[in-house]
Coordinates of C-alpha atoms in Angstrom, one line a residue:
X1 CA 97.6 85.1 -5.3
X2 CA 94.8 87.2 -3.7
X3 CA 95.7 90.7 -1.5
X4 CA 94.9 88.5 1.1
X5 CA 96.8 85.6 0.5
X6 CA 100.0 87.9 0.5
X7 CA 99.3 89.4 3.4
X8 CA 98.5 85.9 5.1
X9 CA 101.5 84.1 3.8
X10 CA 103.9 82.9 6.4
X11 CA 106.7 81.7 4.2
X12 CA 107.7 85.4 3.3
X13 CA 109.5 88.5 4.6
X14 CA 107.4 91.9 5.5
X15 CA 109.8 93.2 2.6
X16 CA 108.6 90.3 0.2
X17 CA 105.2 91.0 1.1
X18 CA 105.3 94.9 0.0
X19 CA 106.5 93.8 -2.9
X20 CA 104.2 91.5 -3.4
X21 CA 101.2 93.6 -2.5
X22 CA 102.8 96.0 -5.1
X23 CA 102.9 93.3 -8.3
X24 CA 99.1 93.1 -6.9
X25 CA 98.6 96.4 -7.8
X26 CA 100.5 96.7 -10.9
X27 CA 98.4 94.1 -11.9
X28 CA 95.3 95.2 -11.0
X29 CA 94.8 97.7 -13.8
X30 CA 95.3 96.6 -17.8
X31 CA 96.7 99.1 -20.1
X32 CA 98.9 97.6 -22.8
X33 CA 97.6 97.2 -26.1
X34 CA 98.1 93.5 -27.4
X35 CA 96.9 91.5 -30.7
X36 CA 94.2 88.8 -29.7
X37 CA 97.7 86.1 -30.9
X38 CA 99.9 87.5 -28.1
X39 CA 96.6 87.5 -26.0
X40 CA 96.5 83.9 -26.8
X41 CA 99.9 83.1 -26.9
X42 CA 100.3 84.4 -23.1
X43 CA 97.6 82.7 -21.7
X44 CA 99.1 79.3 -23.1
X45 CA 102.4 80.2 -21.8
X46 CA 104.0 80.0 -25.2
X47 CA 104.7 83.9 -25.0
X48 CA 106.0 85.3 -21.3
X49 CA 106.9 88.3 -20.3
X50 CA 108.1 86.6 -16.7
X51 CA 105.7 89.0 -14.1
X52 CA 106.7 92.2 -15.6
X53 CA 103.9 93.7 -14.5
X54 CA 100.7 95.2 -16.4
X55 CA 101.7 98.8 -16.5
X56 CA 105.8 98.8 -16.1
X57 CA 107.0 102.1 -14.6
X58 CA 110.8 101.6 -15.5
X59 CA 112.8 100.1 -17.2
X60 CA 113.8 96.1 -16.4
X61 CA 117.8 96.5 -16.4
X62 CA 119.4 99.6 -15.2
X63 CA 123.2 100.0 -15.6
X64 CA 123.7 103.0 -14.3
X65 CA 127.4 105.1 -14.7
X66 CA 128.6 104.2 -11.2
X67 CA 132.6 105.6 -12.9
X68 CA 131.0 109.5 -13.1
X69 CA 129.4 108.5 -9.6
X70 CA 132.6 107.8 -7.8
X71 CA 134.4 110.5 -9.9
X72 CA 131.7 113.1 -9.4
X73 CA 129.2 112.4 -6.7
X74 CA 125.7 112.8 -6.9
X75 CA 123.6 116.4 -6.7
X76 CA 120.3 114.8 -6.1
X77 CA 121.7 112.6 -2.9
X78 CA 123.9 115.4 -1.9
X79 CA 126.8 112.3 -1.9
X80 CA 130.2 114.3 -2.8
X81 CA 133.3 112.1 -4.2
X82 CA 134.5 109.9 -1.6
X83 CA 138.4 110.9 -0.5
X84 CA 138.6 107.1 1.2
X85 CA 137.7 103.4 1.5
X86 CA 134.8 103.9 3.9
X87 CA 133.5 107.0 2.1
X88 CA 133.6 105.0 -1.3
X89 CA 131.8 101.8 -0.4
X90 CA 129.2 103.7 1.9
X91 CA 128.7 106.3 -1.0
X92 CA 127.9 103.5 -3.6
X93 CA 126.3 101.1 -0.8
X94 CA 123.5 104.4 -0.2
X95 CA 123.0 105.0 -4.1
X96 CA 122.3 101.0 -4.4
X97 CA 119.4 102.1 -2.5
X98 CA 118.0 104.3 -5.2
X99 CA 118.8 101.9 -8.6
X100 CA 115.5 100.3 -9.5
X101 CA 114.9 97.6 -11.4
X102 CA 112.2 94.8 -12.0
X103 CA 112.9 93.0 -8.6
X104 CA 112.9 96.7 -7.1
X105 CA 116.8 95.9 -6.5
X106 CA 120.3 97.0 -8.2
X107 CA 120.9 94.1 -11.1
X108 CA 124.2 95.8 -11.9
X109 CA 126.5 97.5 -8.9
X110 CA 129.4 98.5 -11.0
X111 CA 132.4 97.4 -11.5
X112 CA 133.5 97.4 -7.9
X113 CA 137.0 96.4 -7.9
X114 CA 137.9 99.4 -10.4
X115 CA 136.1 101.5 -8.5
X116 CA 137.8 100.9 -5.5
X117 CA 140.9 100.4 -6.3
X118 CA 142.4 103.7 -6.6
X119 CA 141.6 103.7 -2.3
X120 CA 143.6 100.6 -1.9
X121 CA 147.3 100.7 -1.2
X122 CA 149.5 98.6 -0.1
X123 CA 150.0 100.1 3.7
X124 CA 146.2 100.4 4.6
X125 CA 145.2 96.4 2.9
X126 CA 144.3 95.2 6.5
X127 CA 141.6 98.0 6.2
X128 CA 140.4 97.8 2.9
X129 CA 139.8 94.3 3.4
X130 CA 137.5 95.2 6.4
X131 CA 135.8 97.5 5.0
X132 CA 135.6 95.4 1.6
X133 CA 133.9 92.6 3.7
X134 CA 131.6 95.1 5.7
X135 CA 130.7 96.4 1.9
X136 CA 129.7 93.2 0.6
X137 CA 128.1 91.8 3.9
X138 CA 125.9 94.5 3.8
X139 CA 125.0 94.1 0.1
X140 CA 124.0 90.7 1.0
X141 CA 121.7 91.8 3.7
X142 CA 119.9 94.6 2.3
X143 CA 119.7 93.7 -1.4
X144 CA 117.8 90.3 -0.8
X145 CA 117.7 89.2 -4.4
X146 CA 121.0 87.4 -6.0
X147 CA 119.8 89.0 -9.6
X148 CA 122.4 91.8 -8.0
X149 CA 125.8 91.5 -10.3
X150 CA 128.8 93.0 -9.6
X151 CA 131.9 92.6 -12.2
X152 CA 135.9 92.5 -11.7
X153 CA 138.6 92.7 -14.4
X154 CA 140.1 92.2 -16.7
X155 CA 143.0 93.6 -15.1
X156 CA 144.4 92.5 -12.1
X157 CA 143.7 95.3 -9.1
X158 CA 144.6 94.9 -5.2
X159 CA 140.6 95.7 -4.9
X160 CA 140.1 93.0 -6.9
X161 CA 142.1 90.3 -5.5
X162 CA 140.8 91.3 -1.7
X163 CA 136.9 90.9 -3.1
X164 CA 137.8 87.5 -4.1
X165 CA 139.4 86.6 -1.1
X166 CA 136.1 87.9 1.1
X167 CA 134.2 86.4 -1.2
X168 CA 135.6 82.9 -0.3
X169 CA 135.4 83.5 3.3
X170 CA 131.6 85.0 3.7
X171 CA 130.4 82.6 1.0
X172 CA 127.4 84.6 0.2
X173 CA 125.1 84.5 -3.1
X174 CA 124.2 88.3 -3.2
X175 CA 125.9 89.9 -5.6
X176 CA 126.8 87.5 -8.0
X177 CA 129.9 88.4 -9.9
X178 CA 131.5 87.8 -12.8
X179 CA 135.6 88.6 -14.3
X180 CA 136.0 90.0 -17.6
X181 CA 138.4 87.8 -19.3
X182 CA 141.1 89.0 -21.8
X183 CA 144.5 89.1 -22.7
X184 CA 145.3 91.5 -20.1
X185 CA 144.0 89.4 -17.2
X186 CA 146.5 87.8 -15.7
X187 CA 147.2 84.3 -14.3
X188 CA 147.0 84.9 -10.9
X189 CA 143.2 86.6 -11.0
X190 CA 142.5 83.9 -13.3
X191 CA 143.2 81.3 -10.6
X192 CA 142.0 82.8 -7.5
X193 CA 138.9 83.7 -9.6
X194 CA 138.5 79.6 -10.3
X195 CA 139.6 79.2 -6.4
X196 CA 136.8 81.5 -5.5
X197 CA 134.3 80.0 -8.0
X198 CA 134.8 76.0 -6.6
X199 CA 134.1 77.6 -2.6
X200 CA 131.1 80.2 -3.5
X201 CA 130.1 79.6 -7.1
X202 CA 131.6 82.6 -8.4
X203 CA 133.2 84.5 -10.1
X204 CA 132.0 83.3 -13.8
X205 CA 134.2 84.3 -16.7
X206 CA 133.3 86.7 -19.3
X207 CA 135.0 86.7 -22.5
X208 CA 135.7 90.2 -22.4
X209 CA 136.8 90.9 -26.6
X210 CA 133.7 89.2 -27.8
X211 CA 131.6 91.5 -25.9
X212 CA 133.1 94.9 -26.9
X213 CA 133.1 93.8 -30.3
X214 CA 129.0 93.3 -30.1
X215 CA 129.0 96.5 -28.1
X216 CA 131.0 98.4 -30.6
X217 CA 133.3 98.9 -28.2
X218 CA 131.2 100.6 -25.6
X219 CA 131.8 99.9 -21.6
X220 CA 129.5 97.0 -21.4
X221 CA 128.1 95.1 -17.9
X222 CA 126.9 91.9 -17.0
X223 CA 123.9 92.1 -14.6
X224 CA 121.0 89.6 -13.4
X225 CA 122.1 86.0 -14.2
X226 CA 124.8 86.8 -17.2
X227 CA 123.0 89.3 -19.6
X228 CA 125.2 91.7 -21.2
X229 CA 124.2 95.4 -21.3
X230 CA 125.9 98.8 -22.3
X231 CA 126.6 100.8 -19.0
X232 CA 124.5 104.0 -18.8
X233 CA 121.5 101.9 -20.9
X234 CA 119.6 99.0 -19.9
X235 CA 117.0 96.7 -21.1
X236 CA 113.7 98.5 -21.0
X237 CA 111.9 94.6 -21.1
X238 CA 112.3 90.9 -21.4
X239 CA 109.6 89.1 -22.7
X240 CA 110.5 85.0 -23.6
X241 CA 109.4 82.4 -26.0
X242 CA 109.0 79.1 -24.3
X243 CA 110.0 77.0 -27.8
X244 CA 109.2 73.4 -26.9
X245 CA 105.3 74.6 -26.1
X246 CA 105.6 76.6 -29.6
X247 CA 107.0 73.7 -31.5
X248 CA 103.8 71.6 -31.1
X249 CA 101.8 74.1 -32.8
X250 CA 103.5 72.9 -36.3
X251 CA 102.3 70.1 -38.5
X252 CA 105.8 69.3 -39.2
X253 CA 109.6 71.0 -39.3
X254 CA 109.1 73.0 -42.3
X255 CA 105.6 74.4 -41.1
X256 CA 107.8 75.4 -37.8
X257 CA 110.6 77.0 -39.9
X258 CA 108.7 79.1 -42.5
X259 CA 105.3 79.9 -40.7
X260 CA 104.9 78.9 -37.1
X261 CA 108.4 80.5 -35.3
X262 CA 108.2 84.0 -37.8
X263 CA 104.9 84.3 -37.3
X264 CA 105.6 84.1 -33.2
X265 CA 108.7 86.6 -33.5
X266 CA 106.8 89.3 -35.2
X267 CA 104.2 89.3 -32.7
X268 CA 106.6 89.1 -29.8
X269 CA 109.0 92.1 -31.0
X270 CA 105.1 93.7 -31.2
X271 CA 104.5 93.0 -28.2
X272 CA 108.4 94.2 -26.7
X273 CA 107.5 97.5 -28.5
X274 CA 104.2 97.8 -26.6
X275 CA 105.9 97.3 -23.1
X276 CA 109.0 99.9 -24.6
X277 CA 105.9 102.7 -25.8
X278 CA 104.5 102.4 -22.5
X279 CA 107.8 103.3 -20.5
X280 CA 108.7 105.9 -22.6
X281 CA 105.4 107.7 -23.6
X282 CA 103.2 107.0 -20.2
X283 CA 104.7 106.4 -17.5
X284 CA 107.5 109.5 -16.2
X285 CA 110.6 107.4 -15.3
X286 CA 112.7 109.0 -18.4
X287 CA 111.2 112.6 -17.2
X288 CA 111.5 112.7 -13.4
X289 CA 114.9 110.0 -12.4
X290 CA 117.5 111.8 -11.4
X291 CA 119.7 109.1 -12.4
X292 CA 118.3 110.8 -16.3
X293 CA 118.7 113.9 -15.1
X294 CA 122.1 113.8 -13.7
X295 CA 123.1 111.6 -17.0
X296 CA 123.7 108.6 -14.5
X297 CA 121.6 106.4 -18.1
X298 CA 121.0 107.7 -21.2
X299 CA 117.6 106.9 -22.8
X300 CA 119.6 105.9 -26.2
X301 CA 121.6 102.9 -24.3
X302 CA 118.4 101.3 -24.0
X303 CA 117.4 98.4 -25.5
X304 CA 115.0 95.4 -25.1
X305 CA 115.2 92.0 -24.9
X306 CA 113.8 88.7 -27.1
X307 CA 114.5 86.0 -25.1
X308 CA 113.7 82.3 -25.7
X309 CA 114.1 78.8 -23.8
X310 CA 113.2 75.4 -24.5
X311 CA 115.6 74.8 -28.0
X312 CA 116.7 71.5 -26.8
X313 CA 112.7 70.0 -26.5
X314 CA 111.5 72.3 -29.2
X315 CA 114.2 70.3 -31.5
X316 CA 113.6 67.3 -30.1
X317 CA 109.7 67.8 -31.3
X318 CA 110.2 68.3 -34.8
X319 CA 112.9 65.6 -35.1
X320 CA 110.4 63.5 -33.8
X321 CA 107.7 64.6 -36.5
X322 CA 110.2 64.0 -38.8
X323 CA 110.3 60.5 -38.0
X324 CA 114.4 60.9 -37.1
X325 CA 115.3 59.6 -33.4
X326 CA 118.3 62.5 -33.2
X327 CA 118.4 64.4 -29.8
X328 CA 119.5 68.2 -29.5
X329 CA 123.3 68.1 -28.0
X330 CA 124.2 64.3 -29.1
X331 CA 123.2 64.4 -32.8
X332 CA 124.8 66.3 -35.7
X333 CA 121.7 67.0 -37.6
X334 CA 119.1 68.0 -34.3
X335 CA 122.5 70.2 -33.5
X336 CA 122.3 71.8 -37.2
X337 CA 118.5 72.3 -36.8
X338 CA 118.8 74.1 -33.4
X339 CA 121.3 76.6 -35.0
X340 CA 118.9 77.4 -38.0
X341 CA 116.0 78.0 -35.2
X342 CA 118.2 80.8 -33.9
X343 CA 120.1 82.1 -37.0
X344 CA 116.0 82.6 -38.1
X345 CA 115.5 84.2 -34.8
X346 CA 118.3 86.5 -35.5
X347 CA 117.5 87.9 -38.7
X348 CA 114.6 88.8 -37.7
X349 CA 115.4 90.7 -34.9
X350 CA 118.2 92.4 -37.2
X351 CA 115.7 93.1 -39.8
X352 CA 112.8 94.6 -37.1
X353 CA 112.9 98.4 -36.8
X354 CA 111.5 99.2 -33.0
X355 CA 109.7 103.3 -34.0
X356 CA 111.2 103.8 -29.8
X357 CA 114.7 103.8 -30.6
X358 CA 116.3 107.2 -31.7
X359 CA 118.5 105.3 -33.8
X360 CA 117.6 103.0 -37.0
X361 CA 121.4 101.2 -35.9
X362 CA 119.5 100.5 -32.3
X363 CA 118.4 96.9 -32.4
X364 CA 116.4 94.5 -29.9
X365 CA 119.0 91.5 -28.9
X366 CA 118.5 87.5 -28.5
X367 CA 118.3 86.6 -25.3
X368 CA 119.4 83.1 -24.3
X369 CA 117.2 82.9 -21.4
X370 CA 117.7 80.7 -17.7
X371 CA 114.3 79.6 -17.5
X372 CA 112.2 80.4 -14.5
X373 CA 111.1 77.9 -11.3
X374 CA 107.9 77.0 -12.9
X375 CA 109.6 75.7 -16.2
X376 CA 108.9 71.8 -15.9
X377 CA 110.1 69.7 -18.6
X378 CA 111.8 73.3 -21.1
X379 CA 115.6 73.6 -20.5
X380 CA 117.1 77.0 -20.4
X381 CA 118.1 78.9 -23.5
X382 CA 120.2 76.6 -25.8
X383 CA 121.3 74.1 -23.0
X384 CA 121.2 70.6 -23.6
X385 CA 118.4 69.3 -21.1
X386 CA 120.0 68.1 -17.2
X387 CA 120.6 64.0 -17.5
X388 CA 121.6 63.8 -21.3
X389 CA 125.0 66.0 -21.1
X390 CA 128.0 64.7 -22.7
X391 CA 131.5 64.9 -21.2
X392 CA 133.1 68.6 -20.9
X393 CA 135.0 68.8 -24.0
X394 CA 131.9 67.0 -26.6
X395 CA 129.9 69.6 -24.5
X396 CA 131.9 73.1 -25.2
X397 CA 131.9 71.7 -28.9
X398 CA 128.2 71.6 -29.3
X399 CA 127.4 74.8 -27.4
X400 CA 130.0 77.3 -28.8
X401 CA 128.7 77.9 -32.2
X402 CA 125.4 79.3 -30.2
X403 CA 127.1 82.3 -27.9
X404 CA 127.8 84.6 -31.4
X405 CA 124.3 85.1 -31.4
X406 CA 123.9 86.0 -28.1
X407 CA 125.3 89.3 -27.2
X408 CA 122.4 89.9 -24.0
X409 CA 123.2 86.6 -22.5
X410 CA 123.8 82.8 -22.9
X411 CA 126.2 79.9 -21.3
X412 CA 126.2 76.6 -19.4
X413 CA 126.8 75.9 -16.0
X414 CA 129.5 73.3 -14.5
X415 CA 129.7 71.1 -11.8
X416 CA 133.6 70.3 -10.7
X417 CA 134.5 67.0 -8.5
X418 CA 136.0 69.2 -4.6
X419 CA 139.6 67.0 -6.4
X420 CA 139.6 70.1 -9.2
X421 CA 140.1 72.1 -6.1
X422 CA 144.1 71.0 -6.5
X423 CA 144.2 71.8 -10.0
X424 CA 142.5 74.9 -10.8
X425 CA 145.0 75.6 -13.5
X426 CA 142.9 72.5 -15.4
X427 CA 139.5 74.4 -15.3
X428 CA 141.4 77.4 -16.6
X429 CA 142.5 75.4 -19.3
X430 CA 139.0 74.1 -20.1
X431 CA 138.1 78.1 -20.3
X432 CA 140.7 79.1 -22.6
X433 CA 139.9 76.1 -24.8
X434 CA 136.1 77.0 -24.9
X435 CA 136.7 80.6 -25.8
X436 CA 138.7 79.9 -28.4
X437 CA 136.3 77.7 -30.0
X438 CA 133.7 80.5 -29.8
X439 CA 132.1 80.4 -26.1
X440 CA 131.3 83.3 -24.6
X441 CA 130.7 83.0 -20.9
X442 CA 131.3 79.8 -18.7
X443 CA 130.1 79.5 -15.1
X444 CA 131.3 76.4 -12.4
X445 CA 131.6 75.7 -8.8
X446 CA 132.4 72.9 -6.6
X447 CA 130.0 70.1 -6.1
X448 CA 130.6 70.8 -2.2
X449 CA 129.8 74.1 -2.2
X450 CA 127.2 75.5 -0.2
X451 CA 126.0 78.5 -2.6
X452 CA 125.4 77.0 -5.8
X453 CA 124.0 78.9 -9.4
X454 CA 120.9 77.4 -10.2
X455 CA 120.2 78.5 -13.7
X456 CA 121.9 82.3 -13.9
X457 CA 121.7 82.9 -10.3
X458 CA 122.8 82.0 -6.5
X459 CA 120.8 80.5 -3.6
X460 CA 122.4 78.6 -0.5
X461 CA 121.6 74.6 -0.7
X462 CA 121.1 75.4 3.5
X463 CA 118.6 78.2 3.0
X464 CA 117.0 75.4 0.2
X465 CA 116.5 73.2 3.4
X466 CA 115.0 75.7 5.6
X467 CA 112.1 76.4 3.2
X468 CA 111.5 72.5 3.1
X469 CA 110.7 73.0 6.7
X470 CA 108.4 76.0 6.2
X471 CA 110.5 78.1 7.3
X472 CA 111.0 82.2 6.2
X473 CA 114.1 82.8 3.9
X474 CA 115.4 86.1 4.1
X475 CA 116.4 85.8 -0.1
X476 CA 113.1 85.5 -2.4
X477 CA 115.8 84.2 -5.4
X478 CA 115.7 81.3 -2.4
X479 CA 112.1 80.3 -3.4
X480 CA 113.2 80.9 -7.2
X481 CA 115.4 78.2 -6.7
X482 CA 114.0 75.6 -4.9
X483 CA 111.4 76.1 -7.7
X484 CA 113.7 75.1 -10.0
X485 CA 115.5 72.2 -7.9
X486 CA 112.2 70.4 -7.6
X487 CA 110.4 71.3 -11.5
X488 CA 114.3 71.8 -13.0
X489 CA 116.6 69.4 -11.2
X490 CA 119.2 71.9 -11.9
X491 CA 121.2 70.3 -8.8
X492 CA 120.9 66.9 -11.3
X493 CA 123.9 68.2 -13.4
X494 CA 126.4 66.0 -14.9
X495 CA 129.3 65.8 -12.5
X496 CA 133.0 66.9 -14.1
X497 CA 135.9 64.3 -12.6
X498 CA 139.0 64.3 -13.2

């Protein structure tokens, strides 16, 4: 789109257009080296690095400390420790306004229920609740992007259970939000977590002991749609492999296996390295933020992403050249296939050495990624493709022995008949059963609801209507997802009864 397209568009906000007319910029200069393959590769869509940018000036992710925040204020703001409710959420509410990211916008705001709890008591609830409802009405306003995440748990708080209940009553997209599951979570968060999920489409549930294990026990977030990330680090970049486009480059499955998909992971971690070199060595984020320089993120938590989508058509493909009529998510030996595509993926990943990281132990991580609006006819990640799901239980079978690979960020999204609404203890069921088995991260909500996730994230199916009528959405994630409504039929999913 031209500089004067953006400024003539009348389907956008004045906030939309600066950002636009600031992409337009970034992209007006070329300064990353690339191999002539990845030049290729990009131009046929097979490698993306979804609108990064030409020249990106921070980091992609940012998890910043918001613990040493609340503990310890912040020098650069002048914002001293908060001594109540109203100071805490409008302290964290002004340094939002200063977390950047590749949408501009926070992608990870903490925490929030341990961070408010220790305001919360049980004589001033009435007021916590306002204020908790003020807090999150105002995130919704301001940060106009539903890639914002908040997390809760795994312990049950009074902070926690009053941002569930204003979640249910504002149903709002922005922040999405997901509950650390463990053993110390209790029932009763558990099921007001569902309750929540099947009004407003979240919380989503986070196995909390796989995580720390692949975090080596570090504090870990999950920001954007459902990537996990160490607090203080981040994810310098993302750049994705669209796999069905990249499977018809192969003559047959063993021309994939051994030449076609190495020969595409080498060049991509390349590529990731490029994007890493340039926000480390030329552009001055790491030197000049004082979120660096009050030790808000550490440059060593850093890490960057290898994502991939399309596993389900990119199966399908090669089972095809293979003469065999077996589809991905229905057929034991397109099933087996798909998990050798990413077990390759894997190793290689484990085996590459990125010359950025301080640490040789410091690795890039797989990336199960959501897919974007403009994906027609590539399902996300390792989902099996909208139309061809089986029921729930054949469903969690086939997808849990994916999530061990996927530290950054994988899962499947279901849609519960408004009757689950009376039994929520059976979807909590279903949860337990599927993290036992080996999932990671489940999402659901009601098949009334008005907010809805579309691949990782939330739009409104009302705001959804008002851009059919040309009219201006305050939430650009809207246009994201009526994008993918109308290329992805992600409202299509298969319906769970009971």
């Amino acid at each position: 789109m031209s500089i004067l397209d953006i400024i003539k568009d009348t389907n956008i906000t004045f906030e939309q257009r600066v950002l636009g007319l600031a992409r337009a910029a970034e992209n007006s200069i070329d300064v990353l080296e690339m191999t002539d393959y990845v030049k290729e590769y990009r131009e046929a869509g097979i490698i993306c690095d979804l609108f990064e940018g030409n020249a990106p000036y921070r980091p992609r992710y940012i998890l910043p400390d918001y613990d040493k925040f609340i503990k310890g204020g912040c020098e650069f703001l002048n914002i001293t420790p908060p001594t109540d409710i109203w100071e805490a959420t409008n302290n964290l509410l002004m340094f939002y306004k200063h977390v950047p990211s590749i949408t501009t916008m926070p992608v990870y705001i903490g925490n929030i229920d341990y961070l408010l709890e220790k305001f919360v008591t049980d004589e001033n609830e009435d007021e916590c609740y306002r204020a908790i409802k003020l807090f999150l009405k105002h995130i919704d306003t301001t940060i106009t992007d539903s890639f914002c995440h908040a997390n809760i748990g795994p312990r049950e708080t009074k902070a926690g259970m009053l941002i569930l209940k204003a979640m249910r009553e504002l149903e709002l997209p922005t922040p999405n939000l997901t509950l650390k599951y463990s053993e110390e979570t209790t029932n009763k968060l558990a099921i007001e977590s569902i309750n929540t999920a099947l009004v407003t489409a979240k919380p989503s549930f986070a196995k909390d002991s796989m995580y720390r294990e692949d975090f080596g026990g570090n504090e870990y977030g999950i920001v954007s749609c459902y990537n996990g990330l160490e607090v203080s680090g981040g994810a310098h970049t993302l750049v994705r492999v669209r796999l069905g486009r990249l499977a018809k480059k192969a003559t047959n499955k063993s021309d994939f296996m051994e030449n076609v998909l190495p020969k595409v992971a080498h060049e991509m971690l390349g590529y990731i390295d490029e994007r890493i070199r340039f926000i480390l060595e030329e552009s001055v984020f790491f030197q000049v933020n004082f979120l660096v320089a009050e030790g808000f993120i550490k440059k060593e938590k850093f890490t960057g992403l290898f994502g991939m989508v399309g596993l389900a058509e990119c199966v399908n493909h090669l089972m095809e050249l293979e003469g065999k009529n077996g589809r991905f998510g229905s057929d034991d030996l397109a099933n087996e296939l798909g998990e050798n595509i990413v077990k390759t993926l894997t190793k290689i990943i484990k085996d590459h050495k990125c010359k950025y990281f301080e640490s040789e132990e410091k690795k890039h991580l797989l990336h199960s990624q959501v897919g974007i609006e403009t994906d027609a006819g590539e399902s996300p990640g390792c989902r099996i493709p909208i139309g061809e799901e089986p029921e729930i239980f054949e469903h969690i079978v086939q997808a849990s022995p994916f999530h061990k690979y996927f530290a950054s960020g994988i899962g499947d999204i279901y849609s519960f008949d408004e009757t689950y609404k009376k039994n929520p203890q059976a979807i909590l069921d279903i949860i337990n059963g599927g993290f036992n088995m080996g999932l990671r991260f489940f999402s659901m909500y009601g098949s009334d609801c008005d907010v809805v996730r579309v691949t990782g994230y939330l739009v409104k199916k009302s705001e959804m209507e008002k851009l059919d009528q040309g009219k201006v959405v305050l939430r650009d994630t809207t246009i994201l997802g009526k994008g993918a409504r109308d290329n992805g039929r992600v409202l299509d999913r298969k319906l769970r009864k009971k």
